[in-house]
Coordinates of C-alpha atoms in Angstrom, one line a residue:
Chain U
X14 CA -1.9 8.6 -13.0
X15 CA -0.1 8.7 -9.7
X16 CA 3.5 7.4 -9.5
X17 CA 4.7 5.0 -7.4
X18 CA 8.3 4.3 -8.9
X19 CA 10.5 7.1 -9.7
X20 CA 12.5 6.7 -13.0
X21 CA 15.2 6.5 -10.2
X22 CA 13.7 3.3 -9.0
X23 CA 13.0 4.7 -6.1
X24 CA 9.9 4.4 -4.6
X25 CA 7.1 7.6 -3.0
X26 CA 8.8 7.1 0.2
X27 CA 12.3 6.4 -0.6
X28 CA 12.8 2.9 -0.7
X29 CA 14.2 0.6 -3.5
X30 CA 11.4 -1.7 -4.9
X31 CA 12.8 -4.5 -2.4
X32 CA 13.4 -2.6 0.7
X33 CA 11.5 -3.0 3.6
X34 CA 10.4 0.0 6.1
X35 CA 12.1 1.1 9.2
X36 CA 11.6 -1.3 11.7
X37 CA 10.9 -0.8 15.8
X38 CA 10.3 -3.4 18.1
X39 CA 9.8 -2.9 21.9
X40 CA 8.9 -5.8 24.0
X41 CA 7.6 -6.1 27.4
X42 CA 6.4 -3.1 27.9
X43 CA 3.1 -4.4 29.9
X44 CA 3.7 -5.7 33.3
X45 CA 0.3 -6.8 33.7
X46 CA 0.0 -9.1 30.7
X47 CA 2.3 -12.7 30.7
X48 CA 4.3 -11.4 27.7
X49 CA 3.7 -8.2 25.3
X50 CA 5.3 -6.5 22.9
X51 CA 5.0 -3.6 20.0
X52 CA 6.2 -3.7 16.3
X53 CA 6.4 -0.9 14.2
X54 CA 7.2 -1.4 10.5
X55 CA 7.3 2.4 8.9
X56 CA 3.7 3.7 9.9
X57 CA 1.8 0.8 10.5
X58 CA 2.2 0.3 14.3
X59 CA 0.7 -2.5 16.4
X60 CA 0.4 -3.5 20.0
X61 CA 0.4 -7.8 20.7
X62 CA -0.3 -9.2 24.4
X63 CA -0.3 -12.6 25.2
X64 CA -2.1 -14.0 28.4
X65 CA -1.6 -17.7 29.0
X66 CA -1.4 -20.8 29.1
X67 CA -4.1 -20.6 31.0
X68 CA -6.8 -23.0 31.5
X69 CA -8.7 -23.9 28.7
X70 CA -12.6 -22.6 28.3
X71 CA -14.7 -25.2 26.8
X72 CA -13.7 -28.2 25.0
X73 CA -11.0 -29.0 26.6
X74 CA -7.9 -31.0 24.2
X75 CA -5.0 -32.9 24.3
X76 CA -3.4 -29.8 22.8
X77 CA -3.6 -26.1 23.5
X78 CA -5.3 -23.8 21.6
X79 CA -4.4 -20.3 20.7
X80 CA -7.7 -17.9 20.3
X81 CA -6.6 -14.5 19.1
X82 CA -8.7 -11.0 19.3
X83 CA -7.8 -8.5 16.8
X84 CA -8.9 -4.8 17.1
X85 CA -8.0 -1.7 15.0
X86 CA -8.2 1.5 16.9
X87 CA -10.9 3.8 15.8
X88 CA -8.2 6.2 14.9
X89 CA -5.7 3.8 13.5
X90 CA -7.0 5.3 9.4
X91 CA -7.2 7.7 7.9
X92 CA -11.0 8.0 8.5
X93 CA -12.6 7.8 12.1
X94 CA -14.8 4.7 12.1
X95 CA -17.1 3.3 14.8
X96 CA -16.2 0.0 16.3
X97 CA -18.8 -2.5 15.2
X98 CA -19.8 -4.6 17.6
X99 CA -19.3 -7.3 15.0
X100 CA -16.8 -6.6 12.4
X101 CA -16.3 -9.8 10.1
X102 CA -12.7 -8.3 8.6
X103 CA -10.9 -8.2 12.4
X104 CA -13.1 -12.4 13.4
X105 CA -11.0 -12.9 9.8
X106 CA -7.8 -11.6 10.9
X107 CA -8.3 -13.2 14.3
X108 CA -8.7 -16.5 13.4
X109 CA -6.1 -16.0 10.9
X110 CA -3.6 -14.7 13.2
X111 CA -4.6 -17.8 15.8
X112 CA -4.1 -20.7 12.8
X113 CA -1.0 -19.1 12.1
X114 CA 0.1 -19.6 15.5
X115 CA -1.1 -22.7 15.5
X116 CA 1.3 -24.0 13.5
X117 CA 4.1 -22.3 15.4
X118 CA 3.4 -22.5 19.1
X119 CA 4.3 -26.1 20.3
X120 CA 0.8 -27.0 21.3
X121 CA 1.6 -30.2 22.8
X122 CA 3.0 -29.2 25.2
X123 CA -0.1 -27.3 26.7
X124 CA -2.7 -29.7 27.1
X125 CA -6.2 -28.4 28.4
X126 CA -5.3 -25.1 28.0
X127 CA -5.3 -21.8 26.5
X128 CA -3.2 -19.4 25.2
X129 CA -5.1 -15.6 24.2
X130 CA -3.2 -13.5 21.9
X131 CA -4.6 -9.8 21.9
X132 CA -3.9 -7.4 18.3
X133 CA -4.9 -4.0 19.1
X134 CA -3.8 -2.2 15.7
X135 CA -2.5 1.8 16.7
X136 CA -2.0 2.7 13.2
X137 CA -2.8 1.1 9.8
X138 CA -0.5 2.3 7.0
X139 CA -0.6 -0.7 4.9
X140 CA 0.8 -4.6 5.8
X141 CA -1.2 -5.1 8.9
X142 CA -1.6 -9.0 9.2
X143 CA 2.0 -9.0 8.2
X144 CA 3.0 -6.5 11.6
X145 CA 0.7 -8.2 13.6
X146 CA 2.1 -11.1 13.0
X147 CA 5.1 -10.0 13.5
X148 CA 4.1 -8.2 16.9
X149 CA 2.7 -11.6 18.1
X150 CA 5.6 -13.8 17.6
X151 CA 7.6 -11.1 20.0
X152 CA 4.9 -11.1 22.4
X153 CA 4.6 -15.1 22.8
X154 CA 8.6 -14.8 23.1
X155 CA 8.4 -12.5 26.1
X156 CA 5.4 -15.0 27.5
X157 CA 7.9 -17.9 26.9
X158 CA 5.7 -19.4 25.3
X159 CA 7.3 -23.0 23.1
X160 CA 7.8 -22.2 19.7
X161 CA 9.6 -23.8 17.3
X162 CA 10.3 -21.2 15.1
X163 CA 10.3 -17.6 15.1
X164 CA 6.8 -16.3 12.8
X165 CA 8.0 -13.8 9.8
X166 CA 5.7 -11.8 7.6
X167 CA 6.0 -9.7 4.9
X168 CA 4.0 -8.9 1.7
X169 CA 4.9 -8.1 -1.4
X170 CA 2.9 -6.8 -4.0
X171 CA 3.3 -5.9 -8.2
X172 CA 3.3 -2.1 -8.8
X173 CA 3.9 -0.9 -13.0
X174 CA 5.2 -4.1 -13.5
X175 CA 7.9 -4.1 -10.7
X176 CA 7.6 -6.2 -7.6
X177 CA 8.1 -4.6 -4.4
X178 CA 8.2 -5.5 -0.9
X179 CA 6.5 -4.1 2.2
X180 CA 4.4 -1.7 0.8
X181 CA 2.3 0.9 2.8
X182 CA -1.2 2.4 2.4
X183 CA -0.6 4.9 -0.3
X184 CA 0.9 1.7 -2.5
X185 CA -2.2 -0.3 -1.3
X186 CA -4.0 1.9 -3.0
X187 CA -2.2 1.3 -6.4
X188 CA -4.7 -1.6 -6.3
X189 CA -2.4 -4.2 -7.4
X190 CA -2.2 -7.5 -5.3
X191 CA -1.3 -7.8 -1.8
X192 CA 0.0 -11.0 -0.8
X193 CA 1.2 -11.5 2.5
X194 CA 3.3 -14.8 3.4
X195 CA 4.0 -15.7 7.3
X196 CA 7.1 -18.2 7.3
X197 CA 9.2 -20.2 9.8
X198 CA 12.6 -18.7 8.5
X199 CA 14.8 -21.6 9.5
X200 CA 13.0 -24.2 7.5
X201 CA 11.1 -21.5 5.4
X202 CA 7.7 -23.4 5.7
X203 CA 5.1 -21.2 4.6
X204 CA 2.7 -21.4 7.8
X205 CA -0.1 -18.2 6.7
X206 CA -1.1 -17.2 2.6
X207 CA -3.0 -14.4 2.0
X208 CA -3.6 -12.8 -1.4
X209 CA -5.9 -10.0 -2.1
X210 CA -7.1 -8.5 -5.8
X211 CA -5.5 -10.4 -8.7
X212 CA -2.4 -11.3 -10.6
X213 CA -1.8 -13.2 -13.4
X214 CA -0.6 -16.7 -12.4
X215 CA 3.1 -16.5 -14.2
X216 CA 3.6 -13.5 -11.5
X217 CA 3.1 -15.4 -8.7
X218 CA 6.2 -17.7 -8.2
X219 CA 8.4 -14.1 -7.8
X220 CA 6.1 -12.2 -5.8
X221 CA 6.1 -15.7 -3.3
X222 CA 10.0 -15.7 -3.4
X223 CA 10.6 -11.9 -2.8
X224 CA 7.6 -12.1 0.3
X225 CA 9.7 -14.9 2.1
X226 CA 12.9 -12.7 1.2
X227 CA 10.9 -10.0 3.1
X228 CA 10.2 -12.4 6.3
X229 CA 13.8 -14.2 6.8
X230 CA 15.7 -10.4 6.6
X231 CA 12.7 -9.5 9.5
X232 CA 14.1 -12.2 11.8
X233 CA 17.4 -10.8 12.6
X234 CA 15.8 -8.0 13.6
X235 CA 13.0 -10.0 15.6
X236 CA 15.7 -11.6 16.8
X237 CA 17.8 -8.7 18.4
X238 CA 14.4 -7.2 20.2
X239 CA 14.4 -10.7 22.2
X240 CA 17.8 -10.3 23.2
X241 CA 17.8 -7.1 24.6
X242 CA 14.8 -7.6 26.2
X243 CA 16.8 -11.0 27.8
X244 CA 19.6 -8.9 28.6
X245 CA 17.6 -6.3 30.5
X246 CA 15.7 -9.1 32.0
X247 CA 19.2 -10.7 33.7
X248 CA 19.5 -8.5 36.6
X249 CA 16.7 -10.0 38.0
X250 CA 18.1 -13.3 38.2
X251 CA 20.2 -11.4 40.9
X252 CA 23.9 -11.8 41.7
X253 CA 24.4 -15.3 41.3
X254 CA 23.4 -14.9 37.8
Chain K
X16 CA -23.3 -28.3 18.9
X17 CA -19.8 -30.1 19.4
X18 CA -18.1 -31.2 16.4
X19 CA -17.9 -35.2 16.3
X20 CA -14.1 -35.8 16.6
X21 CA -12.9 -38.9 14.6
X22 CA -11.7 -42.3 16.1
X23 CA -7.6 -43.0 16.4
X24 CA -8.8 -46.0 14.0
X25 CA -11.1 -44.2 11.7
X26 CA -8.0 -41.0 11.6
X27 CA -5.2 -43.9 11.2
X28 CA -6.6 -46.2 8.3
X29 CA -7.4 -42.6 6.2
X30 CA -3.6 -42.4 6.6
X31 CA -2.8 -45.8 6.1
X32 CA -5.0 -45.5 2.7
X33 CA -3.3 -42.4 1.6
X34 CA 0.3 -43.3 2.1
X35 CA 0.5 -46.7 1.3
X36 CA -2.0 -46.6 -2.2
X37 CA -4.2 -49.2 -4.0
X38 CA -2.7 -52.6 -5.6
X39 CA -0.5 -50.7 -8.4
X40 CA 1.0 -48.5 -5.8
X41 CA -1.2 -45.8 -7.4
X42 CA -2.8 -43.3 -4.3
X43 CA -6.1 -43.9 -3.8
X44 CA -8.5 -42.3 -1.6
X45 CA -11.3 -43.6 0.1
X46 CA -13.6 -42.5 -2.8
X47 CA -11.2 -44.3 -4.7
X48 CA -10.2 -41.0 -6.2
X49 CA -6.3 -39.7 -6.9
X50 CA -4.5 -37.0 -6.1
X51 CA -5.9 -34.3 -8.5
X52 CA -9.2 -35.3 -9.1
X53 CA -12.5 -33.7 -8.3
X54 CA -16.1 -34.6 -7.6
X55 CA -18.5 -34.4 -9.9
X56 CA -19.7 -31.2 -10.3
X57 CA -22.9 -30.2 -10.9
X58 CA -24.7 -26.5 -11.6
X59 CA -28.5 -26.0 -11.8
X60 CA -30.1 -22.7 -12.4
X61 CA -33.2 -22.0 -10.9
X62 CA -36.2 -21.9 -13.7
X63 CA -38.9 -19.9 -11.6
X64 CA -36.8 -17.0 -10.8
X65 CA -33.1 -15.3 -12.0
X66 CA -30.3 -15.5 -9.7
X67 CA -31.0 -18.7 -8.1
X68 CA -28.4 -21.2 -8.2
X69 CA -27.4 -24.7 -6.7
X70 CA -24.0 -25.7 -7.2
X71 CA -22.7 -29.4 -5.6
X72 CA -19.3 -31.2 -5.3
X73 CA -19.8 -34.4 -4.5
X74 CA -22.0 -34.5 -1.7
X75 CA -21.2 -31.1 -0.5
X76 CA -24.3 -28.9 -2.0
X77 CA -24.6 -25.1 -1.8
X78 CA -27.6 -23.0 -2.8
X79 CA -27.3 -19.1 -3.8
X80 CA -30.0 -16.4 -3.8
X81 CA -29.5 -12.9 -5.5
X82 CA -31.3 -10.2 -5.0
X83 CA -31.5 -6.3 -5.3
X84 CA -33.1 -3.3 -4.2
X85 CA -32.4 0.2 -4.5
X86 CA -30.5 2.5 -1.4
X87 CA -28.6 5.7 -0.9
X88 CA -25.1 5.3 -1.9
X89 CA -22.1 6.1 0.4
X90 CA -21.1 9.6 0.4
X91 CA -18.0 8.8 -0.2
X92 CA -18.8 7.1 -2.9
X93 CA -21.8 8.4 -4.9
X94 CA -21.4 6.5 -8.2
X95 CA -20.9 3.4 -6.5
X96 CA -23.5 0.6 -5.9
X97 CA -23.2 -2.7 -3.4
X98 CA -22.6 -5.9 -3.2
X99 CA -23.2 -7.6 -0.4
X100 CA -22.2 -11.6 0.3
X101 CA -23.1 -14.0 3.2
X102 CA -22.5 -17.2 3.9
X103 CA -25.1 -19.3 6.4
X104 CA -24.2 -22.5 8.1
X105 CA -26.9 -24.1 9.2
X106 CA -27.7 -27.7 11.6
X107 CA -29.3 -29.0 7.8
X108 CA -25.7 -28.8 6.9
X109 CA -23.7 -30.9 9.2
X110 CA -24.2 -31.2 13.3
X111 CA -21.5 -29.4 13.5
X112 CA -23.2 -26.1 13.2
X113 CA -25.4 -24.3 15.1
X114 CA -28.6 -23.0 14.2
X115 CA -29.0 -18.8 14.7
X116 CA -27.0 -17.0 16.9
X117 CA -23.4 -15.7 16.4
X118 CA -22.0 -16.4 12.9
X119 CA -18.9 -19.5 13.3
X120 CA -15.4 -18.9 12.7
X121 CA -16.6 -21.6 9.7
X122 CA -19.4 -18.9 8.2
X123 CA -16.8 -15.8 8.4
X124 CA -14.0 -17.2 6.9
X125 CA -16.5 -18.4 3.8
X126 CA -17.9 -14.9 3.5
X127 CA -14.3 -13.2 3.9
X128 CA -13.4 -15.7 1.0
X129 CA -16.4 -14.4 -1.0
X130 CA -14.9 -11.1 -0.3
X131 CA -12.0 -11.5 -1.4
X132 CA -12.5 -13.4 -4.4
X133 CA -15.0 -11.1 -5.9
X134 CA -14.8 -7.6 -4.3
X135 CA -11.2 -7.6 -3.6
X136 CA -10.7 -8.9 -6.8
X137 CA -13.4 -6.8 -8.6
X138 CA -15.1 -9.6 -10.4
X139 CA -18.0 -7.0 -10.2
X140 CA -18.4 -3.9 -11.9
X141 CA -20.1 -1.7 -9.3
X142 CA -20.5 1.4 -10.8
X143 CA -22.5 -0.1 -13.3
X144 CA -24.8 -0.3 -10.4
X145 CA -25.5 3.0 -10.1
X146 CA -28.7 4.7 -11.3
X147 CA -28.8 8.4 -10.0
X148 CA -25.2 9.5 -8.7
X149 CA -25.2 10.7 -4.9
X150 CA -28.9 9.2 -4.5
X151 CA -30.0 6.4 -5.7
X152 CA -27.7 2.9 -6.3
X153 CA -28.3 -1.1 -6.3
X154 CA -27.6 -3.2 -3.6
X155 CA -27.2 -6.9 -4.7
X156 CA -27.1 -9.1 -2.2
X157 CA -25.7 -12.6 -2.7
X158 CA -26.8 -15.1 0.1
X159 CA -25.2 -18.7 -0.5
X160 CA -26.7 -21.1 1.9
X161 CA -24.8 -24.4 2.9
X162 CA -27.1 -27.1 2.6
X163 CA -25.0 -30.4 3.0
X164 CA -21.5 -30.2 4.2
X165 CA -19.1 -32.8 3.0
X166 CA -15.9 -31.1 2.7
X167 CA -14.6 -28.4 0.7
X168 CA -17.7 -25.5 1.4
X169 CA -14.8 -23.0 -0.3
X170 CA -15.1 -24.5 -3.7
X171 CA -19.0 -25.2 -3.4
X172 CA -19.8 -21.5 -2.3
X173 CA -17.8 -19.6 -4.6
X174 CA -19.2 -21.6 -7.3
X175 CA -22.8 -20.9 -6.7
X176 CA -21.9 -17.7 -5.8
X177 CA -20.9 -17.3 -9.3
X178 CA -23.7 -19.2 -11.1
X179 CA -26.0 -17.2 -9.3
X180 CA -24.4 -13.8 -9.9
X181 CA -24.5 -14.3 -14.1
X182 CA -28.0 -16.1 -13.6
X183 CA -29.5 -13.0 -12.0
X184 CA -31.2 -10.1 -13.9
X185 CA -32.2 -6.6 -12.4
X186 CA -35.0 -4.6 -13.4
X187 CA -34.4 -2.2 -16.2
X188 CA -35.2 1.2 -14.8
X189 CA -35.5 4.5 -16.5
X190 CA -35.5 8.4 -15.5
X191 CA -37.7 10.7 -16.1
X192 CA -37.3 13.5 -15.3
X193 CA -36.8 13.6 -11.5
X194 CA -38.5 10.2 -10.7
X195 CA -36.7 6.6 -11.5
X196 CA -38.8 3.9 -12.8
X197 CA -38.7 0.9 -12.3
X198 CA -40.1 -1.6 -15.1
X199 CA -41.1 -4.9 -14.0
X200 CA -40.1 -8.1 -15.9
X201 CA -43.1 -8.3 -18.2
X202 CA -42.6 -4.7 -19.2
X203 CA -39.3 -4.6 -20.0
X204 CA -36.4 -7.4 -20.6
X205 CA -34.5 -7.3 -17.1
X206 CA -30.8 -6.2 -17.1
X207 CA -27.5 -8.4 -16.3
X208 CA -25.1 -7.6 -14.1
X209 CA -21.5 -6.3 -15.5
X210 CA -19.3 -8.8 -14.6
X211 CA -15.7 -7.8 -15.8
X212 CA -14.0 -11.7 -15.0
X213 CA -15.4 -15.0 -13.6
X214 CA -13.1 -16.4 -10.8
X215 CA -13.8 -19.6 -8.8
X216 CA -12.1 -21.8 -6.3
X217 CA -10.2 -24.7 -6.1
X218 CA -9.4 -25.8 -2.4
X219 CA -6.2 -28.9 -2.4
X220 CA -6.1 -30.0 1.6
X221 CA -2.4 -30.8 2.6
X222 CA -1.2 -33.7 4.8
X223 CA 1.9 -34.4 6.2
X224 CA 3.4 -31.7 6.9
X225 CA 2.8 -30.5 3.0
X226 CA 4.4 -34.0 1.5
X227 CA 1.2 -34.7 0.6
X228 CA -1.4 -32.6 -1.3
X229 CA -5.6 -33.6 -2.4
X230 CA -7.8 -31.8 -4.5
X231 CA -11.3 -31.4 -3.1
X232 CA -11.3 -32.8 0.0
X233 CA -13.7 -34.4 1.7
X234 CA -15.1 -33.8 5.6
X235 CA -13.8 -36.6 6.6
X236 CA -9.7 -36.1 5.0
X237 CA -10.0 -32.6 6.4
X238 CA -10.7 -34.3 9.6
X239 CA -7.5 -35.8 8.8
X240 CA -5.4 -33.1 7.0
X241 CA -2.9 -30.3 8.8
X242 CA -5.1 -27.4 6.7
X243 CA -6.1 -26.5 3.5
X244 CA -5.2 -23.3 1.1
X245 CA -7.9 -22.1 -1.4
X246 CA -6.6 -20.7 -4.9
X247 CA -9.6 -18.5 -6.8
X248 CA -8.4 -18.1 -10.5
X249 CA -10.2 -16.9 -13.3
X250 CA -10.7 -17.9 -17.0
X251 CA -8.0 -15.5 -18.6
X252 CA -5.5 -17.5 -15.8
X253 CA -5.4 -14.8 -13.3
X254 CA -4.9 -15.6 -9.4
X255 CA -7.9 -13.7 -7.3
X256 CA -7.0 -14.6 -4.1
X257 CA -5.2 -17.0 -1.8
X258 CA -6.4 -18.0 1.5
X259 CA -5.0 -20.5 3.6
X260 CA -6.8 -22.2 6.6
X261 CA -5.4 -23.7 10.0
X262 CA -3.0 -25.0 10.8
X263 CA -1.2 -24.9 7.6
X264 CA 2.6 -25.4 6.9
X265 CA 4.0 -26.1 3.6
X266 CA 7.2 -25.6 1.9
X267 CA 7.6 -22.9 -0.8
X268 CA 8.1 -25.1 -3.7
X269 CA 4.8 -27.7 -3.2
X270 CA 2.9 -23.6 -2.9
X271 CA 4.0 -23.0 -6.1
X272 CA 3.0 -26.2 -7.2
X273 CA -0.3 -26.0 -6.1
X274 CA -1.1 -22.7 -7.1
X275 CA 0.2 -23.7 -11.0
X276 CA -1.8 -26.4 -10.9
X277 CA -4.6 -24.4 -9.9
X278 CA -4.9 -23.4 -13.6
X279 CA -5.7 -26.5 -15.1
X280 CA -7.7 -27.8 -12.4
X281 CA -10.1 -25.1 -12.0
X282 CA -11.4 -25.2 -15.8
X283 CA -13.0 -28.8 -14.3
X284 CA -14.9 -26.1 -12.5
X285 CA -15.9 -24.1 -15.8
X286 CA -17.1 -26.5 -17.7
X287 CA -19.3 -27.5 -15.1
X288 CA -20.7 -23.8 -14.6
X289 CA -21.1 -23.5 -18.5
X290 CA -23.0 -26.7 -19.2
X291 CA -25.3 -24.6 -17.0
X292 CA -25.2 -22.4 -19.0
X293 CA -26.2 -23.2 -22.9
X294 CA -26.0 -20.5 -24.9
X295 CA -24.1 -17.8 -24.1

């Protein structure tokens, strides 16, 4: 038996059960795209780009609508894989990503038109939705596209009875439950659930609490890349600015 | 085809029913339901052949076909066997849905949930599907076909996923020496699968924000309704998967709610599936 939490407490990489990883965020590093940005969270490192509002293809609604378009790299695991040309896990995560936004982005305000998020995943080390969730919501803020809220994700997961937060692949692999929460911090509205494999239903009212922990101590961080993104942005307005 | 979009009238007198309630201020939906209750429920097995099950909710029916054959396991996996799960939408179902083609956002998210609830959950014990390590393993297949769509697919599919899955029987097969055999039904009593726990599905569509919360909805309140979040949970009480659908937003207290409630509610679901099931 592996082990994933030191008599220490401390965890294979370090951390305390309700730490989270490192955290990098970069935005606006595309020219070419309306707003971009990349999110790092330990290894697990993701690219989001946002093009839009745009006009609408197809039915076209009072309110916008947010498509999204999620690829891993073939190189992102730890095992090559060949793109499918139909992969039903990254449609999933797609239209998960997109609903999530959904919810966020104020849609009103774009009426007939379209607004296409792009996830290219560079390397999966656990926590994906949860980064590229988090890579989004800087990449709509660099588009300046309406929100009302910032997007936060985390997961959280049971490991030998403790609950810990954030965890990568080789915890993953632990096999416990993943569940990964997306909330608007400043209400805490829970606007994305995911769980994967199983825990008893006592369990879950902790692991919920400790996710959205995980998401509002994201946001100051989230926070900080759009300012200094803004800041480098201001000598652009020129010297009357 | 293009999904028929509802009236202002039609969308504002579902509210007007929901929020302002029957005669004794009680909620009553426009099945004169409440707020917890379900449709009836109904499993049938099929007699002519194992693994064939029809599970409906209300209107909403969904019919599921297992099946098997043999195949070279992963390499990575030698012991292992598979289990495969699809979900088909078709016109029969609702307008709404086209016929062939590229599978709907609809179809994917239903499969991903049979995913999840099952596999990711390991409902299934696929090593037991393994008959010659590195070279020969069962695939299973399980192929759930919408027939009539009336809200709530979730609950409908994973349920006649399920019936279907401890309905089926394999062929018994033996080895001898280098060859496997496999013994049709009449030769030998077919085999069960190994299931290790039964999860299903209870889907509660939210409204207002999250003030408001309904068990099994219908087509017609999901029209209505922000999203909906699906809770699989199995008999010992265990949660197999969450999965929330568009446009949700709820706070964390009516989450934990709905996912506690998900325990009683869900053994509505059993019962159904055992009366199926006689004598077991």
């Amino acid at each position: 038996m592996p082990e994933y939490i030191s008599v220490e407490g401390l965890r294979e990489d370090g951390r305390r059960a309700n730490e989270l990883r490192r955290v990098e965020a970069n935005v606006g590093m595309f020219p070419h795209a309306d707003g971009s940005a990349y999110f790092q969270q330990g290894d697990t490192k993701v690219v989001a780009i946002v093009n839009g509002p745009k006009q609408g293809v197809g039915k076209a609604g009072d309110a916008g609508k947010v498509v999204c378009d999620f690829e891993m790299a073939a190189f992102s695991t730890t095992q090559r894989r060949k793109p499918l040309r139909l992969d039903r896990k990254n449609a999933e995560l797609g239209s998960k990503i997109a609903s999530t936004f959904e919810s966020a982005i104020m849609t009103d305000l774009y009426p007939r038109s379209q607004i296409e998020i792009s996830v290219q995943v560079l390397q999966a080390d656990g926590g994906v939705l949860a980064v590229a969730i988090n890579a989004v919501t800087l990449a709509l803020m660099d588009a300046g596209v309406a929100m009302t809220d910032f997007v936060c994700a985390c997961t959280a997961s049971v490991i030998d009875g403790t609950n810990v937060l954030d965890i990568n692949h080789y915890e993953a692999s632990a096999q416990g439950p993943e569940l990964t929460i997306a909330v608007l911090p400043s209400s805490s509205t829970i606007v994305m659930a995911e769980m994967k494999s199983r825990v008893h239903g006592d369990l879950y009212a902790g692991l919920q609490d400790l996710a959205i922990v995980g998401g509002t101590t994201l946001l100051p961080l989230l926070k900080k890349a759009v300012h200094d993104r803004t800041r480098a942005m201001l000598p652009c307005l020129g010297p009357a600015a | 085809m293009r999904e028929r979009l509802l009236t202002t009238c039609e969308r504002e007198f579902i509210h007007n029913v929901m929020k302002e309630g029957g005669e004794d201020g009680e909620l009553v939906r426009l099945d004169g339901r409440g707020k917890s209750e379900m449709r009836r429920v109904l499993v049938t097995l099929g007699r002519q052949q194992y693994g064939q099950a029809t599970a409906s909710i209300g209107n909403t029916q969904a019919i599921c076909r297992v099946s098997c054959s043999i195949v070279r396991p992963h390499e990575d996996r030698p012991t292992k066997g598979f289990v495969r799960y699809g979900v088909t939408l078709s016109p029969m179902a609702s307008p709404d849905y086209d016929a062939g083609g590229r599978p709907s956002a609809a179809s994917i998210y239903l499969t991903r949930l049979l995913e999840h609830i099952f596999r990711e959950a390991r409902a299934l014990d696929d090593e037991s599907l393994c008959i010659v390590a590195g070279e020969k393993v069962w695939a299973v297949s399980v192929n759930v076909t919408v027939t009539n769509d009336d809200g709530n697919m979730e609950d409908a599919c994973a349920l006649a996923a399920l019936a279907g899955l401890m309905h089926f029987r394999r062929p018994y097969v033996s080895i001898a020496g280098q060859d496997v055999v496999v013994h049709p039904f009449d030769e030998h009593e077919p085999v069960s699968l190994a299931i290790n726990h039964r999860p299903l599905n209870v889907t509660t569509a939210l409204f207002d924000n999250g003030d408001l919360a309904l068990v099994d909805p219908t087509k017609i309140e999901l029209k209505v309704a922000d999203g909906s979040i699906s809770v699989a949970m199995n008999t010992h009480g265990e949660i197999c998967g969450i999965n929330s659908s568009e446009g949700l937003a709820v706070d964390p207290e009516q989450m934990e709610a709905i996912v506690a409630a998900t325990k009683h509610r869900v053994t509505h679901l059993f019962t159904a599936l055992n009366k199926a099931f006689p004598k077991e």
